[in-house]
């Protein structure tokens, strides 16, 4: 499957998952819903790998990186995401994930010494400006409420969502380490999700959270969608893209998905964007186009130089 198609699939699915998460809130603790979601997703992936005849065992040198990725990508990140949506509209949480555009090159610079290009900095700046415009009025009203003696739930939700973005960024960086030990994307995801599920389950048991089963059909429909589409299919596309085009380009999925999420919030959560917020969405999309086309131009130029050099050598 081509990289542009994988990009579109991940954007469309994840753009809807932030709203789908709201259908699971209120019945059980967020951490328990995370266990249900990734437990089901992991079991589905293991079953698929078994049907293909894959060997399900992986050596410890690979498992230790999957454990770390599970902690970052499917444990801390999603517990914080689900918890934050108890206090913030789902569209706002999705918008905060666009900050990964900034965290990713910064982390790659710190961890791997990867240089941060000027075009990446400029595109990230435009994206962040779009985010500010997109939720300028909502953030301002919430901060005014806190100053006036409000309950501070907005600030708690904001901090939880921010932690989720940083944790997801760390998880993305670990994808390349996992790929060094296993080229089987589906199997490595199955193990990574299993490790994340086990860690959240242990934490839920240790803190005494209730494990009752919800009765609302909408909860189970959302669970099935989030586990199969939002976890198995979307993450397969996402991790494949990271291996193909790198984290700095793949992370721009996090800029497109908020726009889809906002449109769903308009429809289902009665969110009514003002003109300044529509401008913000336009800036977000423009930054994605800029980042992707600049990367494509560099690839073409590099290929041309390589071809010319080869021709001269012959």
CSV table of N, CA and C in Angstrom, one decimal, residues 34-89:
chain,number,residue,atom,x,y,z
A,34,UNK,N,-9.0,1.5,28.7
A,34,UNK,CA,-7.7,1.3,27.9
A,34,UNK,C,-7.3,-0.2,27.9
A,35,UNK,N,-7.5,-0.9,29.0
A,35,UNK,CA,-7.2,-2.3,29.1
A,35,UNK,C,-8.1,-3.1,28.1
A,36,UNK,N,-9.4,-2.8,28.2
A,36,UNK,CA,-10.3,-3.5,27.3
A,36,UNK,C,-9.9,-3.2,25.8
A,37,UNK,N,-9.6,-2.0,25.5
A,37,UNK,CA,-9.3,-1.6,24.1
A,37,UNK,C,-8.1,-2.3,23.6
A,38,UNK,N,-7.0,-2.2,24.3
A,38,UNK,CA,-5.7,-2.7,23.8
A,38,UNK,C,-5.6,-4.2,24.0
A,39,UNK,N,-6.3,-4.7,25.0
A,39,UNK,CA,-6.4,-6.2,25.2
A,39,UNK,C,-7.0,-6.8,24.0
A,40,UNK,N,-8.2,-6.3,23.5
A,40,UNK,CA,-8.8,-6.8,22.4
A,40,UNK,C,-8.0,-6.6,21.1
A,41,UNK,N,-7.4,-5.5,21.0
A,41,UNK,CA,-6.5,-5.2,19.8
A,41,UNK,C,-5.3,-6.1,19.7
A,42,UNK,N,-4.7,-6.4,20.9
A,42,UNK,CA,-3.5,-7.3,20.9
A,42,UNK,C,-3.9,-8.7,20.6
A,43,UNK,N,-5.1,-9.1,21.1
A,43,UNK,CA,-5.6,-10.5,20.8
A,43,UNK,C,-5.9,-10.7,19.3
A,44,UNK,N,-6.4,-9.6,18.7
A,44,UNK,CA,-6.7,-9.6,17.3
A,44,UNK,C,-5.4,-9.8,16.5
A,45,UNK,N,-4.4,-9.0,16.9
A,45,UNK,CA,-3.1,-9.0,16.1
A,45,UNK,C,-2.5,-10.4,16.3
A,46,UNK,N,-2.5,-11.0,17.5
A,46,UNK,CA,-1.8,-12.3,17.7
A,46,UNK,C,-2.6,-13.3,16.9
A,47,UNK,N,-3.9,-13.3,16.8
A,47,UNK,CA,-4.7,-14.2,16.1
A,47,UNK,C,-4.4,-14.1,14.6
A,48,UNK,N,-4.2,-12.9,14.1
A,48,UNK,CA,-3.9,-12.7,12.7
A,48,UNK,C,-2.5,-13.2,12.3
A,49,UNK,N,-1.6,-13.0,13.2
A,49,UNK,CA,-0.2,-13.5,13.0
A,49,UNK,C,-0.2,-15.0,13.0
A,50,UNK,N,-1.0,-15.6,13.9
A,50,UNK,CA,-1.0,-17.1,14.0
A,50,UNK,C,-1.6,-17.7,12.7
A,51,UNK,N,-2.7,-17.0,12.2
A,51,UNK,CA,-3.3,-17.5,11.0
A,51,UNK,C,-2.3,-17.4,9.8
A,52,UNK,N,-1.4,-16.4,9.8
A,52,UNK,CA,-0.4,-16.3,8.8
A,52,UNK,C,0.7,-17.3,8.9
A,53,UNK,N,0.7,-18.0,10.1
A,53,UNK,CA,1.8,-18.9,10.3
A,53,UNK,C,3.1,-18.3,10.9
A,54,UNK,N,3.0,-17.1,11.4
A,54,UNK,CA,4.1,-16.5,12.0
A,54,UNK,C,4.5,-17.1,13.4
A,55,UNK,N,5.8,-17.1,13.7
A,55,UNK,CA,6.2,-17.5,15.0
A,55,UNK,C,6.0,-16.4,16.0
A,56,UNK,N,5.2,-16.7,17.0
A,56,UNK,CA,4.8,-15.6,17.9
A,56,UNK,C,5.8,-15.2,18.9
A,57,UNK,N,6.8,-16.0,19.2
A,57,UNK,CA,7.8,-15.7,20.1
A,57,UNK,C,8.9,-14.8,19.6
A,58,UNK,N,9.3,-13.8,20.4
A,58,UNK,CA,10.4,-12.9,20.0
A,58,UNK,C,11.4,-12.9,21.2
A,59,UNK,N,12.7,-12.7,20.9
A,59,UNK,CA,13.7,-12.8,21.9
A,59,UNK,C,13.6,-11.6,22.9
A,60,UNK,N,14.2,-11.7,24.0
A,60,UNK,CA,14.2,-10.6,25.0
A,60,UNK,C,14.8,-9.3,24.6
A,61,UNK,N,15.8,-9.4,23.7
A,61,UNK,CA,16.5,-8.2,23.3
A,61,UNK,C,15.5,-7.3,22.5
A,62,UNK,N,14.5,-8.0,21.9
A,62,UNK,CA,13.4,-7.3,21.2
A,62,UNK,C,12.3,-6.9,22.2
A,63,UNK,N,12.0,-7.8,23.1
A,63,UNK,CA,10.9,-7.6,24.0
A,63,UNK,C,11.2,-6.4,24.9
A,64,UNK,N,12.4,-6.1,25.3
A,64,UNK,CA,12.7,-5.0,26.2
A,64,UNK,C,12.3,-3.7,25.6
A,65,UNK,N,12.6,-3.6,24.2
A,65,UNK,CA,12.2,-2.3,23.6
A,65,UNK,C,10.7,-2.2,23.4
A,66,UNK,N,10.1,-3.4,23.2
A,66,UNK,CA,8.6,-3.4,23.0
A,66,UNK,C,7.9,-3.0,24.4
A,67,UNK,N,8.5,-3.5,25.4
A,67,UNK,CA,8.0,-3.1,26.8
A,67,UNK,C,8.0,-1.6,27.0
A,68,UNK,N,9.2,-1.0,26.6
A,68,UNK,CA,9.3,0.4,26.8
A,68,UNK,C,8.3,1.2,25.9
A,69,UNK,N,8.2,0.7,24.6
A,69,UNK,CA,7.2,1.3,23.7
A,69,UNK,C,5.8,1.2,24.2
A,70,UNK,N,5.5,0.0,24.8
A,70,UNK,CA,4.2,-0.3,25.3
A,70,UNK,C,3.9,0.7,26.4
A,71,UNK,N,4.9,0.9,27.3
A,71,UNK,CA,4.7,1.9,28.4
A,71,UNK,C,4.4,3.3,27.9
A,72,UNK,N,5.1,3.7,26.9
A,72,UNK,CA,5.0,5.1,26.3
A,72,UNK,C,3.7,5.2,25.5
A,73,UNK,N,3.6,4.3,24.5
A,73,UNK,CA,2.6,4.5,23.4
A,73,UNK,C,1.2,4.0,23.9
A,74,UNK,N,1.1,2.9,24.6
A,74,UNK,CA,-0.2,2.3,24.9
A,74,UNK,C,-0.6,2.3,26.3
A,75,UNK,N,0.3,2.8,27.2
A,75,UNK,CA,0.0,2.8,28.6
A,75,UNK,C,-0.2,4.2,29.1
A,76,UNK,N,0.9,4.9,29.3
A,76,UNK,CA,0.8,6.3,29.8
A,76,UNK,C,0.0,7.2,28.9
A,77,UNK,N,0.3,7.1,27.6
A,77,UNK,CA,-0.3,8.1,26.6
A,77,UNK,C,-1.8,7.9,26.6
A,78,UNK,N,-2.3,6.7,26.6
A,78,UNK,CA,-3.7,6.5,26.4
A,78,UNK,C,-4.5,6.7,27.7
A,79,UNK,N,-3.9,6.3,28.8
A,79,UNK,CA,-4.6,6.6,30.1
A,79,UNK,C,-4.7,8.1,30.3
A,80,UNK,N,-3.7,8.9,29.9
A,80,UNK,CA,-3.8,10.3,30.0
A,80,UNK,C,-4.8,10.9,29.0
A,81,UNK,N,-4.8,10.3,27.8
A,81,UNK,CA,-5.8,10.8,26.8
A,81,UNK,C,-7.2,10.6,27.2
A,82,UNK,N,-7.5,9.4,27.6
A,82,UNK,CA,-8.9,9.1,28.1
A,82,UNK,C,-9.3,9.9,29.3
A,83,UNK,N,-8.3,10.1,30.2
A,83,UNK,CA,-8.6,10.9,31.4
A,83,UNK,C,-8.8,12.4,31.1
A,84,UNK,N,-8.0,12.9,30.1
A,84,UNK,CA,-8.2,14.3,29.8
A,84,UNK,C,-9.5,14.6,29.1
A,85,UNK,N,-10.1,13.6,28.4
A,85,UNK,CA,-11.3,13.9,27.7
A,85,UNK,C,-12.5,13.9,28.7
A,86,UNK,N,-12.3,13.6,29.9
A,86,UNK,CA,-13.3,13.8,31.0
A,86,UNK,C,-13.5,15.3,31.2
A,87,UNK,N,-12.5,16.1,30.9
A,87,UNK,CA,-12.5,17.5,31.2
A,87,UNK,C,-12.5,18.4,30.0
A,88,UNK,N,-12.0,17.9,28.9
A,88,UNK,CA,-11.8,18.7,27.7
A,88,UNK,C,-12.7,18.2,26.6
A,89,UNK,N,-13.1,19.0,25.7
A,89,UNK,CA,-13.8,18.6,24.5
A,89,UNK,C,-12.8,17.8,23.7
